[in-house]
PDB file of C-alpha atoms in Angstrom:
ATOM      1  CA  MET A1091     -17.210  -0.807  -7.594  1.00  0.00           C
ATOM      2  CA  ILE A1092     -18.839   1.496  -5.115  1.00  0.00           C
ATOM      3  CA  ALA A1093     -17.398   3.575  -2.321  1.00  0.00           C
ATOM      4  CA  LEU A1094     -19.563   4.084   0.744  1.00  0.00           C
ATOM      5  CA  LYS A1095     -19.074   6.310   3.757  1.00  0.00           C
ATOM      6  CA  LEU A1096     -19.995   4.396   6.918  1.00  0.00           C
ATOM      7  CA  THR A1097     -21.795   7.072   8.902  1.00  0.00           C
ATOM      8  CA  ASN A1098     -22.015   5.533  12.366  1.00  0.00           C
ATOM      9  CA  THR A1099     -18.437   4.568  13.187  1.00  0.00           C
ATOM     10  CA  LYS A1100     -19.165   3.321  16.718  1.00  0.00           C
ATOM     11  CA  ASN A1101     -21.994   1.036  15.568  1.00  0.00           C
ATOM     12  CA  PHE A1102     -19.980  -0.306  12.643  1.00  0.00           C
ATOM     13  CA  MET A1103     -16.877  -0.995  14.725  1.00  0.00           C
ATOM     14  CA  ASN A1104     -18.940  -2.756  17.377  1.00  0.00           C
ATOM     15  CA  THR A1105     -20.567  -4.921  14.689  1.00  0.00           C
ATOM     16  CA  PHE A1106     -17.289  -5.544  12.858  1.00  0.00           C
ATOM     17  CA  LEU A1107     -15.104  -6.350  15.863  1.00  0.00           C
ATOM     18  CA  ARG A1108     -17.523  -7.813  18.419  1.00  0.00           C
ATOM     19  CA  THR A1109     -20.054  -9.854  16.422  1.00  0.00           C
ATOM     20  CA  ASP A1110     -19.831 -12.679  13.895  1.00  0.00           C
ATOM     21  CA  CYS A1111     -21.441 -10.514  11.191  1.00  0.00           C
ATOM     22  CA  PHE A1112     -18.317 -10.515   8.955  1.00  0.00           C
ATOM     23  CA  ASP A1113     -16.923 -13.884  10.055  1.00  0.00           C
ATOM     24  CA  HIS A1114     -17.941 -15.618   6.816  1.00  0.00           C
ATOM     25  CA  PHE A1115     -15.461 -13.433   4.890  1.00  0.00           C
ATOM     26  CA  LEU A1116     -11.794 -14.325   4.561  1.00  0.00           C
ATOM     27  CA  LEU A1117      -9.237 -11.796   5.775  1.00  0.00           C
ATOM     28  CA  GLN A1118      -6.586 -11.204   3.146  1.00  0.00           C
ATOM     29  CA  GLU A1119      -4.855  -8.409   5.020  1.00  0.00           C
ATOM     30  CA  ALA A1120      -5.323  -5.960   7.870  1.00  0.00           C
ATOM     31  CA  THR A1121      -3.177  -2.952   8.693  1.00  0.00           C
ATOM     32  CA  ILE A1122      -3.773  -1.122  11.970  1.00  0.00           C
ATOM     33  CA  ALA A1123      -1.794   2.030  12.790  1.00  0.00           C
ATOM     34  CA  SER A1124      -1.842   3.135  16.416  1.00  0.00           C
ATOM     35  CA  GLY A1125       1.220   3.442  18.685  1.00  0.00           C
ATOM     36  CA  ALA A1126       2.859   1.103  16.176  1.00  0.00           C
ATOM     37  CA  THR A1127       1.697  -0.226  12.826  1.00  0.00           C
ATOM     38  CA  TYR A1128       0.533  -3.829  12.808  1.00  0.00           C
ATOM     39  CA  VAL A1129       0.099  -5.823   9.618  1.00  0.00           C
ATOM     40  CA  ILE A1130      -1.836  -9.079   9.638  1.00  0.00           C
ATOM     41  CA  ASP A1131      -1.238 -11.235   6.592  1.00  0.00           C
ATOM     42  CA  GLY A1132      -4.320 -13.400   6.447  1.00  0.00           C
ATOM     43  CA  ARG A1133      -3.019 -15.656   3.691  1.00  0.00           C
ATOM     44  CA  MET A1134      -3.111 -19.298   4.670  1.00  0.00           C
ATOM     45  CA  PRO A1135       0.312 -20.421   5.890  1.00  0.00           C
ATOM     46  CA  LYS A1136       1.247 -23.464   3.821  1.00  0.00           C
ATOM     47  CA  ASP A1137       3.114 -25.455   6.468  1.00  0.00           C
ATOM     48  CA  PHE A1138       1.280 -24.520   9.656  1.00  0.00           C
ATOM     49  CA  TYR A1139      -1.933 -26.569   9.468  1.00  0.00           C
ATOM     50  CA  THR A1140      -2.079 -30.251   8.660  1.00  0.00           C
ATOM     51  CA  LYS A1141      -4.580 -31.475   6.093  1.00  0.00           C
ATOM     52  CA  GLU A1142      -6.640 -32.934   8.944  1.00  0.00           C
ATOM     53  CA  GLU A1143      -6.623 -29.599  10.795  1.00  0.00           C
ATOM     54  CA  THR A1144      -7.761 -27.653   7.717  1.00  0.00           C
ATOM     55  CA  GLU A1145     -10.631 -30.080   7.259  1.00  0.00           C
ATOM     56  CA  GLU A1146     -11.511 -30.008  10.965  1.00  0.00           C
ATOM     57  CA  LEU A1147     -11.441 -26.183  11.008  1.00  0.00           C
ATOM     58  CA  GLY A1148     -13.420 -25.980   7.757  1.00  0.00           C
ATOM     59  CA  ILE A1149     -10.649 -24.051   5.993  1.00  0.00           C
ATOM     60  CA  ALA A1150      -9.498 -26.655   3.449  1.00  0.00           C
ATOM     61  CA  GLY A1151      -9.030 -25.014   0.056  1.00  0.00           C
ATOM     62  CA  PHE A1152      -8.990 -21.469   1.446  1.00  0.00           C
ATOM     63  CA  SER A1153      -6.332 -19.023   0.294  1.00  0.00           C
ATOM     64  CA  CYS A1154      -6.815 -16.893   3.430  1.00  0.00           C
ATOM     65  CA  LEU A1155      -8.003 -17.471   6.968  1.00  0.00           C
ATOM     66  CA  PRO A1156     -11.579 -16.638   7.956  1.00  0.00           C
ATOM     67  CA  TYR A1157     -11.932 -13.221   9.546  1.00  0.00           C
ATOM     68  CA  GLY A1158     -13.655 -14.942  12.489  1.00  0.00           C
ATOM     69  CA  MET A1159     -10.402 -16.755  13.340  1.00  0.00           C
ATOM     70  CA  LEU A1160      -8.538 -13.430  13.497  1.00  0.00           C
ATOM     71  CA  ARG A1161     -11.257 -11.067  14.725  1.00  0.00           C
ATOM     72  CA  GLY A1162     -10.147 -11.280  18.377  1.00  0.00           C
ATOM     73  CA  ASN A1163      -6.599 -10.326  17.410  1.00  0.00           C
ATOM     74  CA  CYS A1164      -7.924  -7.366  15.406  1.00  0.00           C
ATOM     75  CA  PHE A1165     -10.134  -6.301  18.306  1.00  0.00           C
ATOM     76  CA  ASP A1166      -7.182  -6.383  20.712  1.00  0.00           C
ATOM     77  CA  LEU A1167      -5.167  -4.143  18.381  1.00  0.00           C
ATOM     78  CA  VAL A1168      -7.981  -1.606  17.878  1.00  0.00           C
ATOM     79  CA  LYS A1169      -9.399  -1.361  21.417  1.00  0.00           C
ATOM     80  CA  GLY A1170      -8.040   1.128  23.856  1.00  0.00           C
ATOM     81  CA  LYS A1171      -8.426   4.693  25.027  1.00  0.00           C
ATOM     82  CA  LYS A1172      -7.137   6.164  21.772  1.00  0.00           C
ATOM     83  CA  THR A1173      -8.628   5.570  18.339  1.00  0.00           C
ATOM     84  CA  PRO A1174      -6.124   4.138  15.846  1.00  0.00           C
ATOM     85  CA  SER A1175      -4.822   6.781  13.449  1.00  0.00           C
ATOM     86  CA  SER A1176      -5.808   4.520  10.550  1.00  0.00           C
ATOM     87  CA  PHE A1177      -6.657   0.975   9.603  1.00  0.00           C
ATOM     88  CA  SER A1178      -7.611  -1.048   6.568  1.00  0.00           C
ATOM     89  CA  PHE A1179      -9.078  -4.502   6.125  1.00  0.00           C
ATOM     90  CA  VAL A1180      -9.293  -6.441   2.877  1.00  0.00           C
ATOM     91  CA  LEU A1181     -11.982  -9.136   3.043  1.00  0.00           C
ATOM     92  CA  LEU A1182     -13.086 -11.598   0.366  1.00  0.00           C
ATOM     93  CA  LEU A1183     -15.546 -14.413  -0.037  1.00  0.00           C
ATOM     94  CA  SER A1184     -14.466 -18.014   0.517  1.00  0.00           C
ATOM     95  CA  PRO A1185     -14.595 -20.282  -2.561  1.00  0.00           C
ATOM     96  CA  ASP A1186     -17.875 -21.833  -1.328  1.00  0.00           C
ATOM     97  CA  ASN A1187     -19.458 -18.442  -0.668  1.00  0.00           C
ATOM     98  CA  LEU A1188     -18.215 -17.139  -4.015  1.00  0.00           C
ATOM     99  CA  GLU A1189     -19.924 -20.046  -5.762  1.00  0.00           C
ATOM    100  CA  LYS A1190     -23.126 -19.586  -3.717  1.00  0.00           C
ATOM    101  CA  THR A1191     -23.126 -15.835  -4.401  1.00  0.00           C
ATOM    102  CA  LEU A1192     -22.724 -16.308  -8.158  1.00  0.00           C
ATOM    103  CA  ALA A1193     -25.603 -18.817  -8.087  1.00  0.00           C
ATOM    104  CA  ALA A1194     -27.810 -16.523  -5.968  1.00  0.00           C
ATOM    105  CA  LEU A1195     -27.169 -13.665  -8.381  1.00  0.00           C
ATOM    106  CA  LYS A1196     -28.030 -15.955 -11.299  1.00  0.00           C
ATOM    107  CA  SER A1197     -24.826 -14.677 -12.843  1.00  0.00           C
ATOM    108  CA  ASP A1198     -23.407 -15.802 -16.160  1.00  0.00           C
ATOM    109  CA  PHE A1199     -20.004 -15.732 -14.446  1.00  0.00           C
ATOM    110  CA  THR A1200     -18.572 -18.872 -12.878  1.00  0.00           C
ATOM    111  CA  ILE A1201     -15.845 -19.454 -10.296  1.00  0.00           C
ATOM    112  CA  ASN A1202     -13.532 -20.024 -13.278  1.00  0.00           C
ATOM    113  CA  ASP A1203     -14.145 -16.400 -14.377  1.00  0.00           C
ATOM    114  CA  VAL A1204     -13.755 -14.689 -10.995  1.00  0.00           C
ATOM    115  CA  THR A1205     -10.766 -14.690  -8.654  1.00  0.00           C
ATOM    116  CA  ALA A1206     -12.523 -12.928  -5.778  1.00  0.00           C
ATOM    117  CA  LEU A1207     -15.325 -10.654  -4.587  1.00  0.00           C
ATOM    118  CA  PHE A1208     -13.850  -8.098  -2.158  1.00  0.00           C
ATOM    119  CA  ILE A1209     -14.806  -5.505   0.365  1.00  0.00           C
ATOM    120  CA  ASN A1210     -12.220  -3.040   1.620  1.00  0.00           C
ATOM    121  CA  ILE A1211     -12.808  -1.247   4.918  1.00  0.00           C
ATOM    122  CA  ARG A1212     -10.655   1.775   5.617  1.00  0.00           C
ATOM    123  CA  PHE A1213     -10.411   4.370   8.375  1.00  0.00           C
ATOM    124  CA  GLN A1214      -8.247   7.402   7.735  1.00  0.00           C
ATOM    125  CA  ASN A1215      -8.454  11.075   8.697  1.00  0.00           C
ATOM    126  CA  GLY A1216     -11.594  10.380  10.715  1.00  0.00           C
ATOM    127  CA  LEU A1217     -13.434   8.920   7.697  1.00  0.00           C
ATOM    128  CA  LEU A1218     -14.630   5.298   7.664  1.00  0.00           C
ATOM    129  CA  THR A1219     -15.244   3.895   4.182  1.00  0.00           C
ATOM    130  CA  LEU A1220     -16.140   0.620   2.536  1.00  0.00           C
ATOM    131  CA  THR A1221     -15.413  -0.116  -1.107  1.00  0.00           C
ATOM    132  CA  THR A1222     -16.360  -3.152  -3.133  1.00  0.00           C
ATOM    133  CA  GLY A1223     -14.377  -4.887  -5.834  1.00  0.00           C
ATOM    134  CA  VAL A1224     -14.348  -7.809  -8.198  1.00  0.00           C
ATOM    135  CA  SER A1225     -11.170  -9.510  -9.375  1.00  0.00           C
ATOM    136  CA  TYR A1226     -11.551 -11.314 -12.703  1.00  0.00           C
ATOM    137  CA  ARG A1227      -9.274 -14.047 -14.041  1.00  0.00           C
ATOM    138  CA  THR A1228      -9.409 -12.526 -17.528  1.00  0.00           C
ATOM    139  CA  PHE A1229     -10.505  -9.174 -18.918  1.00  0.00           C
ATOM    140  CA  ARG A1230     -14.276  -8.883 -19.364  1.00  0.00           C
ATOM    141  CA  LEU A1231     -16.289  -6.044 -20.822  1.00  0.00           C
ATOM    142  CA  ASP A1232     -19.383  -7.249 -18.955  1.00  0.00           C
ATOM    143  CA  LYS A1233     -19.452  -5.464 -15.582  1.00  0.00           C
ATOM    144  CA  SER A1234     -22.852  -6.781 -14.480  1.00  0.00           C
ATOM    145  CA  LEU A1235     -21.235  -8.794 -11.685  1.00  0.00           C
ATOM    146  CA  ASP A1236     -19.681  -5.612 -10.271  1.00  0.00           C
ATOM    147  CA  GLN A1237     -23.111  -3.996 -10.123  1.00  0.00           C
ATOM    148  CA  ASP A1238     -24.746  -7.101  -8.632  1.00  0.00           C
ATOM    149  CA  TRP A1239     -22.008  -7.360  -5.970  1.00  0.00           C
ATOM    150  CA  ASP A1240     -22.427  -3.667  -5.120  1.00  0.00           C
ATOM    151  CA  ARG A1241     -26.176  -4.100  -4.598  1.00  0.00           C
ATOM    152  CA  MET A1242     -25.654  -7.273  -2.560  1.00  0.00           C
ATOM    153  CA  ILE A1243     -23.242  -5.495  -0.199  1.00  0.00           C
ATOM    154  CA  GLU A1244     -25.645  -2.553   0.203  1.00  0.00           C
ATOM    155  CA  LYS A1245     -28.425  -5.011   1.114  1.00  0.00           C
ATOM    156  CA  PHE A1246     -26.090  -6.840   3.519  1.00  0.00           C
ATOM    157  CA  LEU A1247     -25.147  -3.591   5.277  1.00  0.00           C
ATOM    158  CA  THR A1248     -28.785  -2.503   5.492  1.00  0.00           C
ATOM    159  CA  LYS A1249     -29.793  -5.875   6.939  1.00  0.00           C
ATOM    160  CA  GLN A1250     -27.050  -5.519   9.582  1.00  0.00           C
ATOM    161  CA  ASN A1251     -28.248  -1.989  10.476  1.00  0.00           C
ATOM    162  CA  ILE A1252     -24.970  -0.494   9.258  1.00  0.00           C
ATOM    163  CA  GLU A1253     -25.602   3.062   8.157  1.00  0.00           C
ATOM    164  CA  PHE A1254     -23.923   4.363   4.993  1.00  0.00           C
ATOM    165  CA  ASP A1255     -24.027   7.069   2.349  1.00  0.00           C
ATOM    166  CA  PRO A1256     -22.539   7.060  -1.148  1.00  0.00           C
ATOM    167  CA  MET A1257     -19.182   8.837  -1.303  1.00  0.00           C
ATOM    168  CA  ASP A1258     -19.126  12.203  -3.024  1.00  0.00           C
ATOM    169  CA  GLU A1259     -17.624  11.927  -6.473  1.00  0.00           C
TER     170      GLU A1259
END
């Protein structure tokens, strides 16, 4: 796990809320505190979509909805004359992207070993941070996947021109 300080808040927020850059992630949860506190539970509602709709939308087998389906709602809650006092977003890879990522990393881990690869984005007290995380199905001493995921996210941010610095320890 790494913790990064996102150094250009305006650029990041524009990228995060107004482009499809993060749309391939699933949104597990978002909390936005402004005049009121809004909580978006991104977990897939069991009885809302038909099987045909999930297949048509490309969300069959997902535990959470794609961030891209909820990004407009998030944008509407964040935009305005006043900056929210805080917010947090928990994003994870879809099952397909998890499998592709493990293959691209040439990891010894399989989708049976890993529950999720996460990024957490948080704004509080004027500080915008991103942390990474890996959720394993069982305890593992091998933390190579954590390190590989950290490097992959740093490369992703760099490719998207998102500026960051490591957090002070």
